[in-house]
């Protein structure tokens, strides 16, 4: 049976980022009421100006702070009377450049885990009773990094693999309660987050070109992710993989993982570039 989004109340974290903005617009077109959250009220207000005020609530929210999330959840119930869907989408990566585990700053590594993994956990836990009460849906933004090698982006990839398992576990636990849990797996998306890691950086761009075939490394617009998300929610899909060319990689992830790990470890040019990256980023630290 189709899940209709009209008049459903959707809380989105990371709403002012590339994927968050596009998903908010697409959900609004479907008739949903939106709770837009992020760490910047100014960026949220800019987005909210596109929508009718009676269907929107904007509020700054820090996913590393339990009380911040609980406060927004309470405000949501006060304004709309319910919460049907939580979209745990907030995420960060390296600030300036890609780093290896050997060479990275410990505090930045842990900050990424704090936001991308524990922030998702806090968002889900703080809203879950309301979602279950309404037989609603939980959806998290994971990544193709959940099943591909996270070289040079280990904390981000670790987080995305972690929230994938959190969501899969939760889906099995909630199935008997009529509540759905979905994992969104975007491939390369043209957003500031990915541009910060790969855009215009010679070393990381070259490593990506050597590590992935051309058909996989082509970036897609966030609007394509948004359409896939809406379609997945309507069908209560457990997995939303976009673009579809990543589906075979996900299906055969065990074999692909073994082969790709061997390839990256034994490719002399990639290993040489890793050393070059470490020497360069050492100066930034």
PDB file of C-alpha atoms in Angstrom:
ATOM      1  CA  UNK A   1       0.000   0.000   0.000  1.00  0.00           C
ATOM      2  CA  UNK A   2       1.367   3.427  -0.950  1.00  0.00           C
ATOM      3  CA  UNK A   3       2.408   5.763   1.847  1.00  0.00           C
ATOM      4  CA  UNK A   4       0.986   9.212   1.085  1.00  0.00           C
ATOM      5  CA  UNK A   5       3.101  12.212   2.053  1.00  0.00           C
ATOM      6  CA  UNK A   6       0.355  14.837   1.982  1.00  0.00           C
ATOM      7  CA  UNK A   7      -0.019  16.394   5.456  1.00  0.00           C
ATOM      8  CA  UNK A   8       2.709  14.166   6.877  1.00  0.00           C
ATOM      9  CA  UNK A   9       5.033  16.032   9.262  1.00  0.00           C
ATOM     10  CA  UNK A  10       8.703  15.549   8.345  1.00  0.00           C
ATOM     11  CA  UNK A  11      11.650  16.642  10.490  1.00  0.00           C
ATOM     12  CA  UNK A  12      14.828  17.156   8.468  1.00  0.00           C
ATOM     13  CA  UNK A  13      18.292  17.625   9.964  1.00  0.00           C
ATOM     14  CA  UNK A  14      20.937  19.295   7.841  1.00  0.00           C
ATOM     15  CA  UNK A  15      18.051  20.945   5.979  1.00  0.00           C
ATOM     16  CA  UNK A  16      20.070  23.837   4.561  1.00  0.00           C
ATOM     17  CA  UNK A  17      22.691  21.634   2.864  1.00  0.00           C
ATOM     18  CA  UNK A  18      22.552  20.422  -0.734  1.00  0.00           C
ATOM     19  CA  UNK A  19      20.625  17.182  -0.208  1.00  0.00           C
ATOM     20  CA  UNK A  20      18.561  18.654   2.632  1.00  0.00           C
ATOM     21  CA  UNK A  21      17.407  21.649   0.584  1.00  0.00           C
ATOM     22  CA  UNK A  22      16.427  19.545  -2.433  1.00  0.00           C
ATOM     23  CA  UNK A  23      14.588  16.986  -0.300  1.00  0.00           C
ATOM     24  CA  UNK A  24      12.722  19.728   1.556  1.00  0.00           C
ATOM     25  CA  UNK A  25      11.507  21.199  -1.725  1.00  0.00           C
ATOM     26  CA  UNK A  26      10.455  17.813  -3.105  1.00  0.00           C
ATOM     27  CA  UNK A  27       8.627  16.821   0.093  1.00  0.00           C
ATOM     28  CA  UNK A  28       6.863  20.171   0.150  1.00  0.00           C
ATOM     29  CA  UNK A  29       5.621  19.568  -3.413  1.00  0.00           C
ATOM     30  CA  UNK A  30       4.078  16.331  -2.143  1.00  0.00           C
ATOM     31  CA  UNK A  31       2.089  18.231   0.466  1.00  0.00           C
ATOM     32  CA  UNK A  32       4.221  17.460   3.526  1.00  0.00           C
ATOM     33  CA  UNK A  33       4.613  19.799   6.490  1.00  0.00           C
ATOM     34  CA  UNK A  34       8.279  20.439   7.203  1.00  0.00           C
ATOM     35  CA  UNK A  35      10.397  20.943  10.307  1.00  0.00           C
ATOM     36  CA  UNK A  36      13.652  22.351   8.975  1.00  0.00           C
ATOM     37  CA  UNK A  37      16.658  22.172  11.279  1.00  0.00           C
ATOM     38  CA  UNK A  38      20.339  23.011  10.962  1.00  0.00           C
ATOM     39  CA  UNK A  39      22.984  24.919  12.898  1.00  0.00           C
ATOM     40  CA  UNK A  40      22.372  28.227  11.069  1.00  0.00           C
ATOM     41  CA  UNK A  41      19.041  30.026  11.495  1.00  0.00           C
ATOM     42  CA  UNK A  42      19.887  32.419   8.677  1.00  0.00           C
ATOM     43  CA  UNK A  43      20.237  29.646   6.095  1.00  0.00           C
ATOM     44  CA  UNK A  44      17.037  28.028   7.368  1.00  0.00           C
ATOM     45  CA  UNK A  45      15.120  31.296   7.047  1.00  0.00           C
ATOM     46  CA  UNK A  46      16.356  31.691   3.481  1.00  0.00           C
ATOM     47  CA  UNK A  47      14.994  28.255   2.586  1.00  0.00           C
ATOM     48  CA  UNK A  48      11.754  28.722   4.517  1.00  0.00           C
ATOM     49  CA  UNK A  49      10.985  31.871   2.526  1.00  0.00           C
ATOM     50  CA  UNK A  50      10.098  29.579  -0.402  1.00  0.00           C
ATOM     51  CA  UNK A  51       7.256  27.918   1.517  1.00  0.00           C
ATOM     52  CA  UNK A  52       3.919  28.768   3.114  1.00  0.00           C
ATOM     53  CA  UNK A  53       4.451  29.656   6.790  1.00  0.00           C
ATOM     54  CA  UNK A  54       1.640  27.443   8.057  1.00  0.00           C
ATOM     55  CA  UNK A  55       3.410  24.362   6.697  1.00  0.00           C
ATOM     56  CA  UNK A  56       6.891  25.176   7.982  1.00  0.00           C
ATOM     57  CA  UNK A  57       8.752  25.246  11.276  1.00  0.00           C
ATOM     58  CA  UNK A  58      12.406  26.302  11.300  1.00  0.00           C
ATOM     59  CA  UNK A  59      14.689  25.930  14.288  1.00  0.00           C
ATOM     60  CA  UNK A  60      18.408  25.716  14.867  1.00  0.00           C
ATOM     61  CA  UNK A  61      19.338  22.306  16.226  1.00  0.00           C
ATOM     62  CA  UNK A  62      22.626  20.756  17.241  1.00  0.00           C
ATOM     63  CA  UNK A  63      22.615  16.990  16.707  1.00  0.00           C
ATOM     64  CA  UNK A  64      25.434  16.644  19.244  1.00  0.00           C
ATOM     65  CA  UNK A  65      23.114  18.006  21.965  1.00  0.00           C
ATOM     66  CA  UNK A  66      20.290  15.808  23.309  1.00  0.00           C
ATOM     67  CA  UNK A  67      18.355  18.754  24.762  1.00  0.00           C
ATOM     68  CA  UNK A  68      18.494  20.664  21.485  1.00  0.00           C
ATOM     69  CA  UNK A  69      16.887  17.759  19.617  1.00  0.00           C
ATOM     70  CA  UNK A  70      14.266  17.128  22.304  1.00  0.00           C
ATOM     71  CA  UNK A  71      13.327  20.812  22.300  1.00  0.00           C
ATOM     72  CA  UNK A  72      12.724  20.791  18.537  1.00  0.00           C
ATOM     73  CA  UNK A  73      10.713  17.574  18.818  1.00  0.00           C
ATOM     74  CA  UNK A  74       8.519  19.205  21.460  1.00  0.00           C
ATOM     75  CA  UNK A  75       8.058  22.338  19.313  1.00  0.00           C
ATOM     76  CA  UNK A  76       7.063  20.120  16.389  1.00  0.00           C
ATOM     77  CA  UNK A  77       4.303  18.467  18.392  1.00  0.00           C
ATOM     78  CA  UNK A  78       3.141  21.843  19.690  1.00  0.00           C
ATOM     79  CA  UNK A  79       2.827  23.305  16.179  1.00  0.00           C
ATOM     80  CA  UNK A  80       1.671  20.343  14.110  1.00  0.00           C
ATOM     81  CA  UNK A  81       0.299  17.924  16.711  1.00  0.00           C
ATOM     82  CA  UNK A  82       2.426  15.009  15.520  1.00  0.00           C
ATOM     83  CA  UNK A  83       5.629  13.843  13.823  1.00  0.00           C
ATOM     84  CA  UNK A  84       5.421  11.220  11.081  1.00  0.00           C
ATOM     85  CA  UNK A  85       8.890  11.055   9.506  1.00  0.00           C
ATOM     86  CA  UNK A  86      12.364  11.877  10.770  1.00  0.00           C
ATOM     87  CA  UNK A  87      15.021  12.366   8.112  1.00  0.00           C
ATOM     88  CA  UNK A  88      18.430  12.191   9.821  1.00  0.00           C
ATOM     89  CA  UNK A  89      20.465  13.891   7.132  1.00  0.00           C
ATOM     90  CA  UNK A  90      22.986  16.127   8.927  1.00  0.00           C
ATOM     91  CA  UNK A  91      26.601  15.299   8.173  1.00  0.00           C
ATOM     92  CA  UNK A  92      30.084  16.782   7.932  1.00  0.00           C
ATOM     93  CA  UNK A  93      33.459  15.741   6.573  1.00  0.00           C
ATOM     94  CA  UNK A  94      37.013  17.093   6.621  1.00  0.00           C
ATOM     95  CA  UNK A  95      37.102  20.902   6.771  1.00  0.00           C
ATOM     96  CA  UNK A  96      39.994  21.645   4.451  1.00  0.00           C
ATOM     97  CA  UNK A  97      41.476  18.582   2.810  1.00  0.00           C
ATOM     98  CA  UNK A  98      41.353  14.800   2.795  1.00  0.00           C
ATOM     99  CA  UNK A  99      43.487  13.128   5.454  1.00  0.00           C
ATOM    100  CA  UNK A 100      44.663   9.630   6.256  1.00  0.00           C
ATOM    101  CA  UNK A 101      44.088   8.108   9.705  1.00  0.00           C
ATOM    102  CA  UNK A 102      47.845   8.260  10.307  1.00  0.00           C
ATOM    103  CA  UNK A 103      47.973  11.957   9.587  1.00  0.00           C
ATOM    104  CA  UNK A 104      44.641  13.430  10.691  1.00  0.00           C
ATOM    105  CA  UNK A 105      43.799  15.616  13.655  1.00  0.00           C
ATOM    106  CA  UNK A 106      42.271  13.481  16.411  1.00  0.00           C
ATOM    107  CA  UNK A 107      39.689  16.063  17.447  1.00  0.00           C
ATOM    108  CA  UNK A 108      38.445  16.567  13.883  1.00  0.00           C
ATOM    109  CA  UNK A 109      38.151  12.805  13.366  1.00  0.00           C
ATOM    110  CA  UNK A 110      36.066  12.481  16.536  1.00  0.00           C
ATOM    111  CA  UNK A 111      33.926  15.516  15.649  1.00  0.00           C
ATOM    112  CA  UNK A 112      32.909  13.863  12.370  1.00  0.00           C
ATOM    113  CA  UNK A 113      31.962  10.679  14.227  1.00  0.00           C
ATOM    114  CA  UNK A 114      30.084  12.777  16.791  1.00  0.00           C
ATOM    115  CA  UNK A 115      27.925  14.449  14.137  1.00  0.00           C
ATOM    116  CA  UNK A 116      27.611  11.770  11.462  1.00  0.00           C
ATOM    117  CA  UNK A 117      27.099   8.719  13.668  1.00  0.00           C
ATOM    118  CA  UNK A 118      26.108   9.758  17.185  1.00  0.00           C
ATOM    119  CA  UNK A 119      24.132  12.734  15.854  1.00  0.00           C
ATOM    120  CA  UNK A 120      21.989  10.347  13.824  1.00  0.00           C
ATOM    121  CA  UNK A 121      21.542   8.081  16.848  1.00  0.00           C
ATOM    122  CA  UNK A 122      20.422  11.033  19.010  1.00  0.00           C
ATOM    123  CA  UNK A 123      18.040  12.297  16.336  1.00  0.00           C
ATOM    124  CA  UNK A 124      16.406   8.904  15.948  1.00  0.00           C
ATOM    125  CA  UNK A 125      16.195   8.120  19.661  1.00  0.00           C
ATOM    126  CA  UNK A 126      14.728  11.519  20.562  1.00  0.00           C
ATOM    127  CA  UNK A 127      11.929  11.269  17.982  1.00  0.00           C
ATOM    128  CA  UNK A 128      11.284   7.531  17.881  1.00  0.00           C
ATOM    129  CA  UNK A 129       8.347   7.252  20.280  1.00  0.00           C
ATOM    130  CA  UNK A 130       6.387   9.768  18.209  1.00  0.00           C
ATOM    131  CA  UNK A 131       7.318   8.043  14.932  1.00  0.00           C
ATOM    132  CA  UNK A 132       6.242   4.656  16.266  1.00  0.00           C
ATOM    133  CA  UNK A 133       2.988   6.084  17.631  1.00  0.00           C
ATOM    134  CA  UNK A 134       2.110   7.322  14.129  1.00  0.00           C
ATOM    135  CA  UNK A 135       3.411   4.197  12.340  1.00  0.00           C
ATOM    136  CA  UNK A 136       5.699   6.552  10.484  1.00  0.00           C
ATOM    137  CA  UNK A 137       9.143   6.327   8.996  1.00  0.00           C
ATOM    138  CA  UNK A 138      12.787   6.830   9.893  1.00  0.00           C
ATOM    139  CA  UNK A 139      15.204   7.537   7.064  1.00  0.00           C
ATOM    140  CA  UNK A 140      18.938   8.198   7.375  1.00  0.00           C
ATOM    141  CA  UNK A 141      21.390   9.568   4.850  1.00  0.00           C
ATOM    142  CA  UNK A 142      24.128   6.973   4.661  1.00  0.00           C
ATOM    143  CA  UNK A 143      26.344   6.779   1.573  1.00  0.00           C
ATOM    144  CA  UNK A 144      27.935   4.421  -0.907  1.00  0.00           C
ATOM    145  CA  UNK A 145      30.801   4.742   1.592  1.00  0.00           C
ATOM    146  CA  UNK A 146      28.842   2.283   3.754  1.00  0.00           C
ATOM    147  CA  UNK A 147      30.034  -0.477   1.427  1.00  0.00           C
ATOM    148  CA  UNK A 148      33.092   0.949  -0.369  1.00  0.00           C
ATOM    149  CA  UNK A 149      36.592   1.595   0.938  1.00  0.00           C
ATOM    150  CA  UNK A 150      36.842   4.788   2.990  1.00  0.00           C
ATOM    151  CA  UNK A 151      40.452   5.607   2.158  1.00  0.00           C
ATOM    152  CA  UNK A 152      41.231   9.283   2.917  1.00  0.00           C
ATOM    153  CA  UNK A 153      37.757   9.760   4.394  1.00  0.00           C
ATOM    154  CA  UNK A 154      37.744   7.200   7.198  1.00  0.00           C
ATOM    155  CA  UNK A 155      35.637   8.971   9.865  1.00  0.00           C
ATOM    156  CA  UNK A 156      32.912   9.812   7.344  1.00  0.00           C
ATOM    157  CA  UNK A 157      32.896   6.287   5.905  1.00  0.00           C
ATOM    158  CA  UNK A 158      32.967   4.730   9.382  1.00  0.00           C
ATOM    159  CA  UNK A 159      29.951   6.817  10.378  1.00  0.00           C
ATOM    160  CA  UNK A 160      28.007   5.947   7.232  1.00  0.00           C
ATOM    161  CA  UNK A 161      28.643   2.235   7.729  1.00  0.00           C
ATOM    162  CA  UNK A 162      27.628   2.586  11.371  1.00  0.00           C
ATOM    163  CA  UNK A 163      24.314   4.317  10.708  1.00  0.00           C
ATOM    164  CA  UNK A 164      23.552   1.754   8.013  1.00  0.00           C
ATOM    165  CA  UNK A 165      23.771  -1.019  10.616  1.00  0.00           C
ATOM    166  CA  UNK A 166      21.876   1.051  13.181  1.00  0.00           C
ATOM    167  CA  UNK A 167      19.065   1.481  10.650  1.00  0.00           C
ATOM    168  CA  UNK A 168      19.023  -2.152   9.569  1.00  0.00           C
ATOM    169  CA  UNK A 169      18.844  -3.250  13.203  1.00  0.00           C
ATOM    170  CA  UNK A 170      16.095  -0.756  13.930  1.00  0.00           C
ATOM    171  CA  UNK A 171      14.104  -1.824  10.883  1.00  0.00           C
ATOM    172  CA  UNK A 172      13.963  -5.420  12.128  1.00  0.00           C
ATOM    173  CA  UNK A 173      13.067  -4.297  15.650  1.00  0.00           C
ATOM    174  CA  UNK A 174      10.225  -2.027  14.505  1.00  0.00           C
ATOM    175  CA  UNK A 175       8.725  -4.171  11.756  1.00  0.00           C
ATOM    176  CA  UNK A 176       6.055  -5.543  14.086  1.00  0.00           C
ATOM    177  CA  UNK A 177       5.061  -2.022  15.118  1.00  0.00           C
ATOM    178  CA  UNK A 178       4.176  -0.945  11.584  1.00  0.00           C
ATOM    179  CA  UNK A 179       7.069   1.520  11.466  1.00  0.00           C
ATOM    180  CA  UNK A 180       9.437   1.677   8.503  1.00  0.00           C
ATOM    181  CA  UNK A 181      13.180   2.428   8.515  1.00  0.00           C
ATOM    182  CA  UNK A 182      14.993   3.313   5.297  1.00  0.00           C
ATOM    183  CA  UNK A 183      18.637   3.862   4.414  1.00  0.00           C
ATOM    184  CA  UNK A 184      19.396   6.448   1.725  1.00  0.00           C
ATOM    185  CA  UNK A 185      22.627   5.627  -0.138  1.00  0.00           C
ATOM    186  CA  UNK A 186      23.646   8.543  -2.371  1.00  0.00           C
ATOM    187  CA  UNK A 187      26.598   8.107  -4.714  1.00  0.00           C
ATOM    188  CA  UNK A 188      28.715  11.120  -5.627  1.00  0.00           C
ATOM    189  CA  UNK A 189      26.450  14.165  -5.321  1.00  0.00           C
ATOM    190  CA  UNK A 190      27.347  17.685  -6.450  1.00  0.00           C
ATOM    191  CA  UNK A 191      27.191  19.408  -3.048  1.00  0.00           C
ATOM    192  CA  UNK A 192      29.605  21.615  -1.050  1.00  0.00           C
ATOM    193  CA  UNK A 193      30.389  18.607   1.179  1.00  0.00           C
ATOM    194  CA  UNK A 194      31.787  16.487  -1.658  1.00  0.00           C
ATOM    195  CA  UNK A 195      33.351  19.461  -3.389  1.00  0.00           C
ATOM    196  CA  UNK A 196      35.284  20.195  -0.214  1.00  0.00           C
ATOM    197  CA  UNK A 197      36.892  16.777  -0.349  1.00  0.00           C
ATOM    198  CA  UNK A 198      37.270  16.235  -4.092  1.00  0.00           C
ATOM    199  CA  UNK A 199      36.529  19.432  -5.944  1.00  0.00           C
ATOM    200  CA  UNK A 200      39.599  20.712  -7.717  1.00  0.00           C
ATOM    201  CA  UNK A 201      42.070  18.888  -5.457  1.00  0.00           C
ATOM    202  CA  UNK A 202      44.559  17.195  -7.748  1.00  0.00           C
ATOM    203  CA  UNK A 203      45.632  14.381  -5.443  1.00  0.00           C
ATOM    204  CA  UNK A 204      42.241  13.263  -4.165  1.00  0.00           C
ATOM    205  CA  UNK A 205      40.649  13.695  -7.592  1.00  0.00           C
ATOM    206  CA  UNK A 206      43.338  11.522  -9.156  1.00  0.00           C
ATOM    207  CA  UNK A 207      42.947   8.886  -6.456  1.00  0.00           C
ATOM    208  CA  UNK A 208      39.203   8.781  -7.013  1.00  0.00           C
ATOM    209  CA  UNK A 209      39.758   8.418 -10.761  1.00  0.00           C
ATOM    210  CA  UNK A 210      42.147   5.523 -10.189  1.00  0.00           C
ATOM    211  CA  UNK A 211      39.973   3.933  -7.488  1.00  0.00           C
ATOM    212  CA  UNK A 212      36.599   4.018  -9.239  1.00  0.00           C
ATOM    213  CA  UNK A 213      35.558   3.381 -12.849  1.00  0.00           C
ATOM    214  CA  UNK A 214      34.272   6.404 -14.743  1.00  0.00           C
ATOM    215  CA  UNK A 215      30.645   5.246 -14.720  1.00  0.00           C
ATOM    216  CA  UNK A 216      30.588   5.336 -10.894  1.00  0.00           C
ATOM    217  CA  UNK A 217      32.407   8.587 -10.198  1.00  0.00           C
ATOM    218  CA  UNK A 218      30.103  10.877 -12.182  1.00  0.00           C
ATOM    219  CA  UNK A 219      28.354  13.239  -9.744  1.00  0.00           C
ATOM    220  CA  UNK A 220      24.578  13.652  -9.773  1.00  0.00           C
ATOM    221  CA  UNK A 221      22.550  16.729  -8.752  1.00  0.00           C
ATOM    222  CA  UNK A 222      20.922  16.672  -5.294  1.00  0.00           C
ATOM    223  CA  UNK A 223      17.524  17.007  -6.968  1.00  0.00           C
ATOM    224  CA  UNK A 224      17.894  13.442  -8.247  1.00  0.00           C
ATOM    225  CA  UNK A 225      18.508  12.250  -4.692  1.00  0.00           C
ATOM    226  CA  UNK A 226      15.393  14.104  -3.534  1.00  0.00           C
ATOM    227  CA  UNK A 227      13.169  12.423  -6.120  1.00  0.00           C
ATOM    228  CA  UNK A 228      14.571   9.024  -5.134  1.00  0.00           C
ATOM    229  CA  UNK A 229      13.933   9.782  -1.463  1.00  0.00           C
ATOM    230  CA  UNK A 230      10.292  10.733  -2.058  1.00  0.00           C
ATOM    231  CA  UNK A 231       9.724   7.647  -4.193  1.00  0.00           C
ATOM    232  CA  UNK A 232      11.345   5.467  -1.520  1.00  0.00           C
ATOM    233  CA  UNK A 233       9.203   6.926   1.257  1.00  0.00           C
ATOM    234  CA  UNK A 234       6.023   6.390  -0.744  1.00  0.00           C
ATOM    235  CA  UNK A 235       6.942   2.736  -1.194  1.00  0.00           C
ATOM    236  CA  UNK A 236       8.442   2.359   2.299  1.00  0.00           C
ATOM    237  CA  UNK A 237      11.608   0.966   0.760  1.00  0.00           C
ATOM    238  CA  UNK A 238      14.301  -0.399   3.097  1.00  0.00           C
ATOM    239  CA  UNK A 239      17.065   0.807   0.741  1.00  0.00           C
ATOM    240  CA  UNK A 240      17.123   3.876  -1.491  1.00  0.00           C
ATOM    241  CA  UNK A 241      20.217   3.719  -3.704  1.00  0.00           C
ATOM    242  CA  UNK A 242      20.822   6.616  -6.084  1.00  0.00           C
ATOM    243  CA  UNK A 243      22.001   6.612  -8.798  1.00  0.00           C
ATOM    244  CA  UNK A 244      20.914   3.071  -9.696  1.00  0.00           C
ATOM    245  CA  UNK A 245      24.335   2.195 -11.133  1.00  0.00           C
ATOM    246  CA  UNK A 246      25.493   1.593  -7.546  1.00  0.00           C
ATOM    247  CA  UNK A 247      22.929  -1.168  -6.956  1.00  0.00           C
ATOM    248  CA  UNK A 248      25.100  -4.028  -8.357  1.00  0.00           C
ATOM    249  CA  UNK A 249      28.014  -2.826  -6.201  1.00  0.00           C
ATOM    250  CA  UNK A 250      25.780  -2.946  -3.129  1.00  0.00           C
ATOM    251  CA  UNK A 251      24.419  -6.378  -4.030  1.00  0.00           C
ATOM    252  CA  UNK A 252      27.905  -7.858  -4.475  1.00  0.00           C
ATOM    253  CA  UNK A 253      29.552  -5.743  -1.793  1.00  0.00           C
ATOM    254  CA  UNK A 254      31.350  -8.675  -0.175  1.00  0.00           C
ATOM    255  CA  UNK A 255      33.231  -9.692  -3.277  1.00  0.00           C
ATOM    256  CA  UNK A 256      33.707  -6.115  -4.489  1.00  0.00           C
ATOM    257  CA  UNK A 257      35.048  -5.115  -1.088  1.00  0.00           C
ATOM    258  CA  UNK A 258      37.706  -7.823  -1.080  1.00  0.00           C
ATOM    259  CA  UNK A 259      38.832  -6.928  -4.591  1.00  0.00           C
ATOM    260  CA  UNK A 260      38.828  -3.167  -4.036  1.00  0.00           C
ATOM    261  CA  UNK A 261      40.761  -3.445  -0.758  1.00  0.00           C
ATOM    262  CA  UNK A 262      43.417  -5.507  -2.522  1.00  0.00           C
ATOM    263  CA  UNK A 263      43.506  -3.123  -5.481  1.00  0.00           C
ATOM    264  CA  UNK A 264      43.936   0.012  -3.360  1.00  0.00           C
ATOM    265  CA  UNK A 265      46.581  -1.623  -1.183  1.00  0.00           C
ATOM    266  CA  UNK A 266      48.639  -2.849  -4.117  1.00  0.00           C
ATOM    267  CA  UNK A 267      48.275  -0.016  -6.636  1.00  0.00           C
ATOM    268  CA  UNK A 268      51.709   1.638  -6.586  1.00  0.00           C
ATOM    269  CA  UNK A 269      50.510   4.973  -7.959  1.00  0.00           C
ATOM    270  CA  UNK A 270      47.724   5.255  -5.385  1.00  0.00           C
ATOM    271  CA  UNK A 271      50.129   4.378  -2.583  1.00  0.00           C
ATOM    272  CA  UNK A 272      52.560   6.983  -3.863  1.00  0.00           C
ATOM    273  CA  UNK A 273      49.839   9.625  -3.908  1.00  0.00           C
ATOM    274  CA  UNK A 274      48.846   8.728  -0.350  1.00  0.00           C
ATOM    275  CA  UNK A 275      52.371   9.493   0.796  1.00  0.00           C
ATOM    276  CA  UNK A 276      52.293  12.754  -1.131  1.00  0.00           C
ATOM    277  CA  UNK A 277      48.980  13.663   0.506  1.00  0.00           C
ATOM    278  CA  UNK A 278      50.376  12.953   3.966  1.00  0.00           C
ATOM    279  CA  UNK A 279      53.442  15.069   3.318  1.00  0.00           C
ATOM    280  CA  UNK A 280      51.276  17.945   2.115  1.00  0.00           C
ATOM    281  CA  UNK A 281      48.709  17.823   4.897  1.00  0.00           C
ATOM    282  CA  UNK A 282      51.397  17.472   7.542  1.00  0.00           C
ATOM    283  CA  UNK A 283      52.174  21.134   6.873  1.00  0.00           C
ATOM    284  CA  UNK A 284      48.526  22.087   7.525  1.00  0.00           C
ATOM    285  CA  UNK A 285      48.699  20.501  10.943  1.00  0.00           C
TER     286      UNK A 285
END
